[in-house]
Amino acid sequence: MQAEDPNISYADVNRDIVRSLVETGPKYYVTLAIAFGLTLACFFFPWFYQLNYGLGAAGVNHPSVWGTYLASFIFWIGLSHSGTLLSCVLHITNSPWRKAMYRSAEAMTLFSLMVAATMVMVHLGRPWFIHWAVPYPNQMELWPNFRSPLLFDVMAITTYLTGSSIFIYMGTIPDFAAVRDRTTGWRRHMYVLLSLGWRGTDTEWHRLGWAYTFLAVLIIPLAVSVHSIVSWDFALSLVPAMHQTIFAPYFVVGAIYSGTAGIVTVMFMLRKYMNFGKYITKLHFDNLGKLLLVLSLIWTYINILELFTGWYSGTSTEYEALTYKLFGYYAPLYWEMILFCAVAPLLLISTRFRTSFVPMLILSIAINIGMYTERFLIIGTSLSRQYLPDAWGLYVPSLVEITILVGSLAMFVTLFMVFIKIFPSVSIYEVKETLPEPEDGVAEWQPTQ
Amino acid sequence: MSLVGDFLTRWRAYRKPGYIYGDEFDGARRDYDEFDYAWTMTIDLDRCTGCEACVTACQAENNIPIVGATAFAKGRQMQWIRIERYWEGEYPNAKLGFIPMLCQHCDAAPCETVCPVSATYHNQDGLNAQVYNRCIGTRSCAVYCPYEVRYFNYNNPVWDAPLAEQLNPDVTVREKGVMEKCTFCIQRIRQAKDHAKDDGRRRVRDGEVQPACVQTCPAEALIFGDRKDPESRVSISMNDPRAYRVLEELNTDPSVIYLKKVDDNAG
């Protein structure tokens, strides 16, 4: 089951991973600068314009009051789903292949949640009052509306964000300590703070292991609940194509699906650009590929169910919404989604496909494009065909919305790039657990500049 | 009453303000009678000519922004009451039907449950009220509303030079990022209630308060009043056999009742 190269020693792990933190080439800075520049130019600048001008800058209109901002929100929340959730599931099922990839997967969770939270701000008409959605004591004795699925959302997302931040931080403490012992200068000071005085005693390891498993068990239902609740924003409405009981499992599966595809993309990048080829191997791609295949099948099944319920309901509104989705204005997008998320993933049946890196990268990106389309369609098609035909409409995203979507991607990349220079993006201590013990029992110690 | 029973009552009262429950906390819904008033409108489609006078009156009364041609083309027009036109049949046997559509002031309004900050709520008059100052602009109420009668301020409203002088001082002007909708001219209702109170009377008399659309309708297709008063014009007209409510199957319990158009040529 161990795919790691048996020739890797403990010292290699330390050296490789600390090197990824302290040695920074010009390529990194250029990429970071581009990503940060794009974030400013494509996210913050259009948002600033929109704040000044009003939501009229977006393409939303009378029947379609929700648009790509909310689609991006679901997309980012979805992307956040696989990281911590997958890591937790694999942790409690003792799957050793998790160990090389879970740190970056969890980081993906964290940052996509942050981007998702920002998308909510962009989506709101008056984001400067967003704190009103939080229950805090005030002299007006005003509380948020506890019946609102949007409020459940606020609660679920903040809980998930807190939980996964603690989870990733706690799992990294021994690594911070390992890096602390091998760095000098300002980095050392930073890691001294971050490692919270970790010494590596048996008691500390014992407590860490206990707390880690505890959190892992806690986070799994949390992750499932988060996307169920996001789906209730839609399912609790009366909108024909949204008012469906299948939505909660549909969203959860979709989230894990797009999240797993996201992990494949990130794994590929780390392997390629951070030289983690020794740690992130074909085995990981193979396993993630199998997972993707299963998820794609479940996702397809739920999609068929959705069509069936719409058709079987026999009501004119449901039927109209269904026909519009399949053959209406947005139909090309719908069939694109089917192609990317239901048909293309069938390639994963072949082991050769699962273990080839570039095809896996292309497929993972295609799946996420398809999944973004899915989120867009849930909002776009459903809102433009509701009960009263007089209020039927059409929604086309404006330039501002498209730019902000690109900007949100750039923001995610920026955050992730900062992360890989601060957090060891492959877990040092857990990778070592999968390696044979060094014969002399003492790892080589070399301070790295 | 036991702690649990008391808790349940309070919870129900919180969930559905204005509903009355049995004394023995049996949970059986009696009626909406706990509201001070139950403002209701009936719209006689037989009388409606689709002249849109109500639309204009509403625009003037409620300081509804005039969005301009560009925004209109984008589908961002604001009409708290709009005339929906439906064509039936093919030319030359085409028939045109009108239906004025406005906030139905549902007693079980989907928009009220979804607002995370309770900017829209049910008030003691049985009205579906919108607090502009509290609105944070999630626009979810507009999605949840099956009648599509909630309008969002995509931009700050602008009135061309002389028009700004004729704004109604009784109604606030809404800023960008705020949802708005028909209020049944709540400012007039408030005024009528104040007058009633000043006169030492307890209740507003039938016909004392009229929203702008009702006041202006030349065909008198619109009737407004309190359905708790069995003698009121609206109570009488809502018992008409032609009465129906739009999308009643959604169980939103609308307070706007339509009287079906009688087609002489039918059947």
XYZ file of C-alpha atoms in Angstrom:
716
model
C 0.000 0.000 0.000
C 2.939 2.340 0.508
C 3.734 4.138 -2.651
C 6.299 6.454 -1.188
C 9.774 5.818 -2.392
C 11.387 3.603 0.274
C 14.638 5.418 -0.321
C 13.314 8.611 1.219
C 14.791 9.138 4.658
C 13.441 11.211 7.529
C 16.086 13.794 6.784
C 14.958 14.018 3.179
C 11.438 14.778 4.295
C 12.596 17.560 6.557
C 14.936 18.949 3.963
C 12.478 18.829 1.090
C 9.651 20.378 2.975
C 11.635 23.061 4.759
C 13.199 23.866 1.416
C 9.751 24.467 -0.006
C 9.279 27.101 2.672
C 12.566 28.942 2.642
C 13.793 28.673 -0.921
C 11.767 30.927 -3.097
C 12.552 31.370 -6.749
C 11.686 34.354 -8.944
C 8.938 32.279 -10.574
C 7.066 32.223 -7.304
C 7.274 35.975 -6.870
C 6.169 36.614 -10.417
C 3.173 34.280 -10.018
C 2.290 35.797 -6.672
C 2.539 39.304 -8.112
C 0.298 38.377 -11.030
C -2.236 36.686 -8.767
C -2.257 39.591 -6.331
C -2.448 42.116 -9.138
C -5.389 40.252 -10.634
C -7.082 40.153 -7.249
C -6.805 43.907 -6.956
C -7.718 44.643 -10.547
C -10.417 42.051 -11.069
C -11.914 41.664 -7.633
C -11.479 44.742 -5.485
C -11.611 47.368 -8.191
C -14.923 46.172 -9.739
C -16.343 45.596 -6.285
C -15.439 49.129 -5.288
C -17.139 50.358 -8.433
C -20.200 48.275 -7.609
C -20.344 49.562 -4.047
C -20.357 53.106 -5.370
C -22.700 52.542 -8.253
C -25.031 50.003 -6.697
C -25.825 46.445 -7.700
C -26.935 47.801 -11.050
C -23.348 47.127 -12.067
C -24.239 43.434 -12.089
C -26.512 41.807 -14.629
C -29.228 40.867 -12.155
C -32.718 42.081 -12.937
C -36.306 41.745 -11.887
C -37.132 38.042 -11.914
C -33.494 36.936 -11.708
C -32.441 38.831 -8.630
C -29.693 36.348 -7.870
C -26.792 35.887 -10.215
C -23.252 34.672 -10.553
C -22.238 36.087 -7.169
C -24.389 33.543 -5.460
C -23.356 30.846 -7.941
C -19.730 31.624 -7.076
C -20.601 31.494 -3.417
C -22.008 27.973 -3.745
C -19.101 27.018 -5.950
C -16.505 28.134 -3.418
C -18.362 26.602 -0.531
C -18.527 23.424 -2.583
C -14.840 23.520 -3.329
C -14.184 23.882 0.366
C -15.969 20.647 1.010
C -13.556 18.048 0.075
C -10.488 19.293 1.820
C -11.234 19.016 5.491
C -14.040 16.518 5.036
C -11.935 14.134 2.999
C -9.022 14.575 5.350
C -11.224 13.775 8.352
C -12.836 10.749 6.745
C -9.494 9.360 5.696
C -8.044 10.094 9.127
C -10.634 8.139 11.020
C -10.521 5.318 8.494
C -6.735 5.160 8.832
C -5.932 5.592 5.167
C -2.195 6.206 4.914
C -2.376 7.776 1.462
C -4.032 10.785 2.996
C -0.878 11.856 4.734
C 0.955 13.524 1.909
C -2.000 15.476 0.600
C -4.227 16.449 3.455
C -2.489 19.685 4.432
C -2.964 21.346 1.067
C -6.480 19.934 0.789
C -7.373 21.494 4.123
C -5.842 24.766 3.055
C -8.059 24.653 0.030
C -11.042 24.341 2.357
C -9.962 27.288 4.391
C -9.286 29.624 1.517
C -12.280 28.720 -0.552
C -14.439 29.332 2.527
C -12.841 32.753 2.878
C -13.453 33.550 -0.774
C -17.033 32.289 -0.411
C -17.605 34.604 2.551
C -16.300 37.503 0.470
C -18.657 36.537 -2.350
C -21.572 36.937 0.055
C -20.401 40.448 0.753
C -20.241 41.164 -2.967
C -23.683 39.660 -3.423
C -25.409 41.822 -0.814
C -27.104 45.082 -1.677
C -25.808 46.755 1.458
C -22.793 44.719 2.613
C -21.830 47.379 5.137
C -24.685 46.100 7.298
C -23.753 42.425 7.061
C -23.197 42.262 10.827
C -26.970 42.527 11.252
C -27.179 38.903 10.196
C -25.154 37.944 13.267
C -26.960 37.573 16.597
C -25.206 40.052 18.832
C -26.718 41.854 21.794
C -27.630 45.445 21.024
C -29.606 48.197 22.719
C -32.319 48.003 20.045
C -33.006 44.425 21.133
C -33.032 43.448 17.489
C -32.201 39.899 16.604
C -31.743 38.242 13.262
C -34.536 36.056 11.959
C -33.847 32.586 13.286
C -36.290 31.049 10.822
C -34.265 32.157 7.844
C -32.177 29.589 5.967
C -29.770 32.431 5.243
C -29.188 32.791 8.924
C -28.577 29.042 9.221
C -26.018 29.637 6.509
C -24.208 32.306 8.476
C -24.076 29.986 11.485
C -23.027 26.911 9.532
C -20.309 28.647 7.589
C -18.770 30.421 10.557
C -18.777 27.150 12.495
C -17.219 25.277 9.615
C -14.630 27.996 9.076
C -13.710 28.003 12.758
C -13.624 24.215 12.909
C -11.467 23.764 9.868
C -9.077 26.561 10.876
C -8.521 24.895 14.230
C -8.185 21.514 12.564
C -5.548 22.586 10.067
C -3.659 24.636 12.653
C -3.634 21.881 15.234
C -2.431 19.326 12.745
C 0.418 21.600 11.760
C 1.792 22.375 15.234
C 4.417 19.551 15.201
C 5.437 20.653 11.726
C 5.780 24.252 12.820
C 8.052 22.972 15.571
C 10.067 20.936 13.077
C 10.450 23.968 10.850
C 11.224 26.176 13.831
C 14.180 23.940 14.649
C 15.536 24.214 11.154
C 15.148 27.857 10.301
C 16.820 31.060 11.437
C 16.039 34.745 11.555
C 12.503 36.141 11.379
C 11.138 32.821 10.256
C 12.340 31.232 13.446
C 10.563 33.895 15.482
C 7.378 33.328 13.542
C 7.510 29.562 13.952
C 8.358 29.866 17.632
C 5.052 31.665 18.022
C 3.138 29.349 15.737
C 4.411 26.116 17.270
C 3.145 27.110 20.728
C 6.181 25.664 22.471
C 5.816 22.176 21.052
C 8.575 19.907 22.330
C 7.474 16.546 21.018
C 7.031 14.748 24.335
C 4.894 11.657 24.524
C 2.174 13.481 26.440
C 2.007 16.145 23.744
C 1.746 13.581 20.968
C -0.897 11.691 22.871
C -3.007 14.810 23.414
C -2.582 15.958 19.867
C -3.683 12.588 18.526
C -6.720 12.560 20.766
C -7.763 16.113 19.987
C -7.133 15.616 16.294
C -9.367 12.578 16.072
C -12.004 14.317 18.173
C -12.066 17.277 15.801
C -12.070 14.982 12.782
C -15.183 13.236 14.054
C -16.759 16.593 14.840
C -16.060 18.122 11.452
C -17.548 15.370 9.288
C -21.203 16.037 10.217
C -20.432 19.742 10.185
C -19.262 19.618 6.602
C -22.315 17.658 5.553
C -24.567 20.122 7.342
C -22.949 23.174 5.766
C -23.814 22.298 2.237
C -27.211 20.919 3.161
C -27.942 24.288 4.681
C -26.631 26.122 1.646
C -29.034 24.019 -0.410
C -31.925 25.042 1.839
C -31.448 28.636 0.732
C -32.916 27.322 -2.494
C -34.951 24.298 -1.491
C -37.017 26.219 1.096
C -38.209 28.631 -1.553
C -41.258 28.068 -3.730
C -39.357 28.466 -6.997
C -40.380 25.518 -9.210
C -37.003 23.978 -10.031
C -35.509 24.762 -6.626
C -38.231 23.549 -4.305
C -36.949 19.989 -4.144
C -36.196 17.666 -1.285
C -33.282 16.145 -3.162
C -31.386 19.412 -2.938
C -29.515 18.772 0.318
C -27.884 15.478 -0.757
C -27.515 16.887 -4.261
C -25.518 19.832 -2.970
C -23.429 17.765 -0.587
C -22.483 15.292 -3.313
C -21.856 18.107 -5.762
C -19.682 19.862 -3.210
C -17.554 16.831 -2.476
C -17.367 16.140 -6.180
C -16.091 19.570 -7.146
C -13.897 19.666 -4.054
C -12.207 16.379 -4.926
C -11.630 17.606 -8.456
C -10.150 20.747 -6.906
C -7.788 18.628 -4.820
C -6.597 16.845 -7.948
C -5.830 20.218 -9.548
C -3.964 21.460 -6.476
C -2.054 18.162 -6.143
C -0.930 18.459 -9.732
C 0.297 22.011 -9.209
C 2.140 21.154 -6.003
C 3.754 18.169 -7.659
C 4.789 20.146 -10.665
C 5.897 23.432 -9.171
C 6.931 22.570 -5.620
C 8.821 19.388 -6.532
C 6.760 17.193 -4.248
C 6.868 14.379 -6.805
C 8.339 12.027 -4.235
C 5.423 12.497 -1.861
C 2.469 13.057 -4.128
C 2.481 10.001 -6.328
C 0.404 8.087 -8.806
C -1.252 6.350 -5.894
C -2.880 9.597 -4.812
C -4.164 10.345 -8.267
C -5.389 6.779 -8.608
C -7.322 6.904 -5.334
C -8.724 10.363 -5.944
C -9.721 9.215 -9.418
C -11.709 6.305 -7.993
C -13.408 8.672 -5.580
C -14.233 11.062 -8.425
C -15.727 8.246 -10.437
C -18.037 7.199 -7.609
C -19.040 10.780 -6.942
C -19.738 11.442 -10.601
C -22.044 8.438 -10.718
C -23.958 9.565 -7.625
C -24.145 13.071 -9.028
C -25.509 11.793 -12.332
C -28.063 9.661 -10.526
C -29.316 12.657 -8.547
C -29.534 14.688 -11.733
C -31.690 12.045 -13.337
C -33.851 12.002 -10.212
C -34.244 15.750 -10.424
C -35.469 15.514 -13.987
C -37.768 12.672 -13.059
C -39.424 14.502 -10.155
C -39.929 17.548 -12.328
C -41.567 15.474 -15.017
C -43.538 13.285 -12.631
C -44.951 16.235 -10.673
C -47.153 16.969 -13.669
C -47.570 20.605 -12.678
C -47.232 23.115 -15.444
C -44.689 25.240 -13.582
C -42.327 22.370 -12.799
C -42.703 21.112 -16.310
C -42.003 24.509 -17.800
C -38.917 24.948 -15.628
C -37.696 21.528 -16.682
C -38.248 22.110 -20.397
C -36.582 25.469 -20.124
C -33.569 23.930 -18.462
C -33.187 21.206 -21.050
C -34.062 23.078 -24.215
C -34.316 26.764 -23.345
C -31.890 29.646 -23.561
C -29.373 28.088 -21.192
C -29.593 24.612 -22.733
C -26.052 24.653 -24.218
C -24.728 25.263 -20.706
C -26.810 22.407 -19.390
C -25.477 19.933 -21.927
C -21.952 21.219 -21.348
C -22.435 20.439 -17.678
C -23.680 16.936 -18.497
C -20.690 16.389 -20.758
C -18.122 17.589 -18.211
C -19.619 16.166 -15.044
C -21.448 13.026 -16.113
C -19.931 11.755 -19.352
C -16.261 12.732 -19.263
C -15.603 11.310 -15.758
C -16.513 7.850 -17.065
C -12.946 7.823 -18.429
C -11.850 7.301 -14.847
C -12.818 3.648 -15.160
C -9.464 3.112 -16.815
C -6.530 2.771 -14.431
C -4.221 4.161 -17.039
C -6.275 7.354 -17.136
C -6.339 7.681 -13.364
C -2.571 7.352 -13.114
C -1.712 9.812 -15.896
C -1.170 13.251 -14.460
C -2.008 15.613 -17.317
C -5.321 13.951 -18.318
C -6.310 13.959 -14.650
C -5.533 17.681 -14.456
C -7.607 18.416 -17.548
C -10.504 16.312 -16.292
C -10.407 17.887 -12.839
C -10.589 21.370 -14.331
C -13.373 20.300 -16.679
C -15.351 18.911 -13.743
C -15.038 22.168 -11.885
C -16.121 24.171 -14.897
C -19.099 21.853 -15.174
C -19.857 22.213 -11.496
C -19.721 25.982 -11.715
C -22.179 25.761 -14.583
C -24.432 23.594 -12.446
C -24.544 26.255 -9.735
C -25.165 28.940 -12.304
C -27.992 26.953 -13.863
C -29.690 26.290 -10.537
C -30.011 30.038 -10.140
C -30.176 31.212 -13.740
C -32.751 28.861 -15.213
C -34.943 28.517 -12.144
C -35.337 32.219 -11.511
C -36.083 33.113 -15.093
C -39.018 30.687 -15.255
C -41.249 31.041 -12.238
C -44.976 30.995 -11.681
C -46.281 34.076 -13.458
C -45.375 34.080 -17.152
C -45.545 37.865 -17.176
C -42.549 37.940 -14.855
C -40.426 35.579 -16.883
C -37.049 36.975 -17.707
C -33.533 36.347 -18.705
C -30.307 36.779 -16.846
C -26.954 37.348 -18.485
C -23.944 38.170 -16.302
C -22.451 41.608 -16.758
C -18.780 42.397 -17.269
C -18.438 43.323 -13.601
C -19.746 39.930 -12.532
C -17.442 38.021 -14.862
C -14.445 40.077 -13.759
C -15.239 39.483 -10.119
C -15.452 35.764 -10.799
C -11.959 35.822 -12.290
C -10.827 38.005 -9.408
C -12.158 35.563 -6.853
C -10.109 32.832 -8.473
C -7.044 35.077 -8.321
C -7.773 35.800 -4.672
C -7.882 32.079 -3.945
C -4.550 31.558 -5.723
C -2.992 34.484 -3.838
C -4.090 33.142 -0.477
C -2.894 29.679 -1.387
C 0.490 30.948 -2.517
C 1.014 32.813 0.713
C -0.011 29.661 2.551
C 2.548 27.388 0.905
C 5.340 29.661 2.121
C 4.148 29.698 5.725
C 2.612 26.276 6.276
C 4.534 23.136 5.364
C 2.209 22.098 2.554
C 3.026 18.418 2.982
C 2.755 17.130 6.523
C 6.280 16.385 7.769
C 5.433 14.154 10.679
C 2.688 12.202 9.036
C 4.702 11.461 5.932
C 7.441 10.170 8.196
C 4.980 7.780 9.790
C 4.689 6.026 6.440
C 8.441 5.705 5.993
C 10.762 3.058 7.437
C 12.529 4.229 10.586
C 16.101 5.406 10.050
C 18.588 2.726 11.093
C 20.702 4.825 13.403
C 17.527 6.136 14.948
C 18.685 9.762 14.677
C 17.665 11.981 11.836
C 20.275 14.111 10.245
C 20.068 17.637 11.530
C 20.976 20.517 9.310
C 19.953 24.100 9.800
C 18.725 25.564 6.563
C 19.254 29.177 5.692
C -49.557 25.685 32.375
C -46.542 23.518 32.353
C -43.224 24.820 31.273
C -43.330 22.792 28.074
C -46.827 23.937 27.157
C -45.956 27.534 27.854
C -42.820 27.184 25.797
C -44.783 25.713 22.914
C -47.293 28.573 22.976
C -44.556 31.134 23.013
C -42.797 29.340 20.221
C -45.948 29.236 18.121
C -46.630 32.865 18.813
C -43.099 33.635 17.722
C -43.423 31.539 14.607
C -46.749 32.972 13.548
C -47.447 36.306 15.162
C -51.099 37.163 15.142
C -52.406 33.645 14.963
C -54.720 32.539 17.704
C -54.480 29.119 19.231
C -56.885 27.193 21.373
C -56.922 27.953 25.095
C -55.923 24.410 25.882
C -52.866 24.829 23.628
C -54.211 22.247 21.267
C -52.300 23.950 18.515
C -55.364 24.130 16.313
C -55.242 27.206 14.138
C -58.393 29.247 14.594
C -58.012 32.273 12.402
C -55.991 35.378 11.833
C -58.386 37.266 14.062
C -55.778 38.380 16.500
C -54.688 41.064 14.074
C -56.032 44.533 14.821
C -57.206 44.784 11.252
C -57.047 42.451 8.309
C -56.586 44.750 5.352
C -57.777 43.162 2.189
C -58.164 44.196 -1.396
C -60.479 42.780 -3.994
C -59.832 43.302 -7.661
C -62.736 42.870 -10.009
C -61.251 41.698 -13.274
C -64.577 42.266 -14.983
C -64.166 45.978 -14.338
C -60.427 46.277 -14.940
C -59.683 47.917 -18.287
C -55.918 47.736 -17.943
C -55.599 51.533 -18.085
C -52.632 51.540 -15.671
C -53.924 54.539 -13.727
C -53.223 52.554 -10.569
C -49.610 52.091 -11.665
C -49.149 55.821 -12.112
C -50.926 56.696 -8.891
C -48.764 54.264 -7.002
C -45.635 55.736 -8.575
C -46.624 59.219 -7.441
C -47.808 58.263 -3.985
C -44.927 56.047 -2.975
C -41.944 57.899 -4.466
C -41.142 54.956 -6.682
C -37.977 55.649 -8.638
C -38.229 56.243 -12.359
C -35.426 53.990 -13.525
C -35.021 55.302 -17.057
C -34.861 53.585 -20.420
C -31.545 51.751 -19.957
C -32.487 50.152 -16.679
C -35.945 49.382 -17.999
C -34.412 47.517 -20.921
C -32.392 45.499 -18.428
C -35.622 44.521 -16.686
C -35.209 46.696 -13.613
C -38.428 48.616 -13.764
C -40.155 49.390 -10.497
C -43.893 49.021 -10.318
C -45.332 48.093 -6.991
C -48.492 47.345 -8.907
C -48.198 46.187 -12.466
C -50.744 45.155 -15.077
C -49.960 41.732 -16.409
C -51.255 41.105 -19.897
C -52.091 37.647 -21.110
C -53.095 36.793 -24.630
C -55.294 33.851 -25.203
C -55.763 32.174 -28.571
C -54.305 33.013 -31.948
C -55.087 35.976 -34.149
C -57.827 36.788 -35.219
C -59.541 35.110 -32.287
C -57.083 36.457 -29.750
C -58.359 37.622 -26.408
C -56.509 39.909 -24.059
C -56.766 39.514 -20.318
C -55.501 41.874 -17.638
C -54.544 41.115 -14.115
C -53.141 43.774 -11.807
C -50.406 42.191 -9.731
C -49.246 43.695 -6.476
C -47.948 42.469 -3.149
C -50.525 39.965 -1.978
C -49.791 40.636 1.700
C -49.830 36.917 2.315
C -50.712 35.804 5.801
C -48.232 32.964 5.425
C -45.704 34.908 3.432
C -42.636 33.015 2.203
C -40.647 36.259 2.041
C -40.983 36.798 5.778
C -39.381 33.535 6.749
C -36.331 33.954 4.577
C -35.163 37.445 5.461
C -32.141 36.897 7.715
C -32.558 40.246 9.445
C -36.375 40.308 9.677
C -36.532 43.365 7.457
C -39.842 42.064 6.215
C -42.367 40.955 8.808
C -46.060 40.705 9.532
C -47.409 43.631 11.453
C -50.445 43.888 13.684
C -52.632 45.014 10.791
C -52.020 41.783 8.951
C -49.812 43.668 6.539
C -46.612 42.342 5.132
C -44.349 45.216 6.115
C -40.919 46.053 4.785
C -38.411 47.939 6.933
C -36.149 49.664 4.447
C -33.620 50.668 7.081
C -33.152 47.099 8.183
C -32.800 45.601 4.700
C -29.319 44.380 3.822
C -30.191 43.464 0.252
C -29.903 39.671 0.103
C -32.819 39.777 -2.384
C -33.884 36.367 -1.129
C -37.400 37.665 -0.400
C -37.776 38.437 -4.098
C -36.727 34.905 -4.962
C -39.097 33.402 -2.413
C -42.047 35.512 -3.551
C -44.029 33.498 -6.120
C -45.846 36.650 -7.300
C -42.633 38.475 -8.248
C -43.830 41.702 -6.723
C -40.718 42.710 -4.832
C -38.522 45.300 -6.453
C -34.895 45.952 -5.729
C -33.108 49.304 -5.864
C -30.187 48.526 -8.118
C -29.034 52.150 -8.054
C -29.684 55.213 -6.011
C -32.926 56.737 -7.273
C -32.645 59.919 -9.306
C -35.489 62.276 -10.149
C -35.063 64.758 -12.937
C -35.109 68.429 -11.975
C -38.713 69.337 -11.193
C -39.787 65.830 -10.247
C -37.772 65.815 -7.050
C -40.017 68.650 -5.808
C -43.133 66.518 -5.879
C -41.980 63.632 -3.706
C -44.477 62.534 -1.129
C -43.172 63.698 2.262
C -45.002 60.858 4.038
C -42.971 58.184 2.328
C -39.255 57.573 2.645
C -37.023 57.488 -0.392
C -35.152 54.211 -0.568
C -31.439 54.015 -1.217
C -29.565 51.574 -3.410
C -29.332 47.997 -2.209
C -32.784 47.972 -0.573
C -35.803 45.860 -1.445
C -39.194 47.523 -1.679
C -42.751 46.568 -2.513
C -46.386 47.523 -2.167
C -47.274 48.542 1.392
C -51.052 48.949 0.860
C -50.128 52.629 1.351
C -49.289 52.074 4.971
C -48.808 55.826 5.467
C -52.499 56.365 4.712
C -53.511 53.511 6.999
C -51.440 54.996 9.791
C -52.980 58.393 9.218
C -56.500 56.967 9.261
C -55.759 55.100 12.469
C -54.395 58.284 14.025
C -57.517 60.207 13.049
C -59.689 57.447 14.448
C -57.784 57.595 17.671
C -57.995 61.399 17.823
C -61.753 61.229 17.350
C -61.944 58.914 20.314
C -63.157 56.146 18.081
C -61.624 52.735 18.427
C -61.479 51.554 14.850
C -61.075 52.926 11.370
C -64.409 53.045 9.550
C -64.919 51.339 6.240
C -63.961 53.580 3.339
C -61.915 55.902 5.513
C -58.674 54.650 4.100
C -57.878 53.933 0.490
C -54.534 53.167 -1.095
C -53.591 55.369 -4.035
C -54.414 52.676 -6.593
C -57.907 52.128 -5.195
C -58.564 55.848 -4.981
C -57.561 56.387 -8.578
C -59.183 53.406 -10.296
C -61.728 54.966 -12.703
C -63.643 51.725 -13.094
C -63.731 51.087 -9.353
C -62.319 47.662 -9.965
C -60.324 47.816 -6.735
C -61.942 47.707 -3.324
C -59.967 48.041 -0.140
C -61.006 47.522 3.429
C -60.931 45.504 6.602
C -62.211 41.974 6.212
C -62.677 41.662 9.976
C -65.647 43.960 9.567
C -68.373 41.783 8.000
C -70.264 44.871 6.827
C -67.361 46.373 4.900
C -67.523 46.597 1.115
C -64.485 44.383 0.817
C -66.037 41.659 2.987
C -69.112 41.656 0.858
C -67.220 41.608 -2.400
C -64.811 38.885 -1.307
C -67.759 36.565 -0.771
C -68.663 36.898 -4.398
C -68.811 33.495 -6.134
C -66.305 34.784 -8.661
C -63.670 35.270 -5.955
C -60.382 33.445 -6.206
C -56.821 33.981 -5.126
C -53.780 33.751 -7.369
C -51.570 30.674 -6.831
C -53.711 29.633 -3.915
C -52.281 26.113 -4.145
C -49.026 27.415 -2.701
C -50.757 28.059 0.640
C -49.454 31.579 0.970
C -52.869 32.852 2.108
C -52.925 36.080 0.084
C -54.930 39.103 1.213
C -55.662 40.162 -2.338
C -58.741 38.546 -3.789
C -59.519 38.599 -7.464
C -62.998 38.412 -8.923
C -62.943 36.359 -12.049
C -63.803 37.913 -15.368
C -67.056 36.592 -16.758
C -66.645 35.784 -20.394
C -69.890 36.325 -22.294
C -68.675 34.316 -25.236
C -67.432 31.399 -23.230
C -68.790 27.942 -23.694
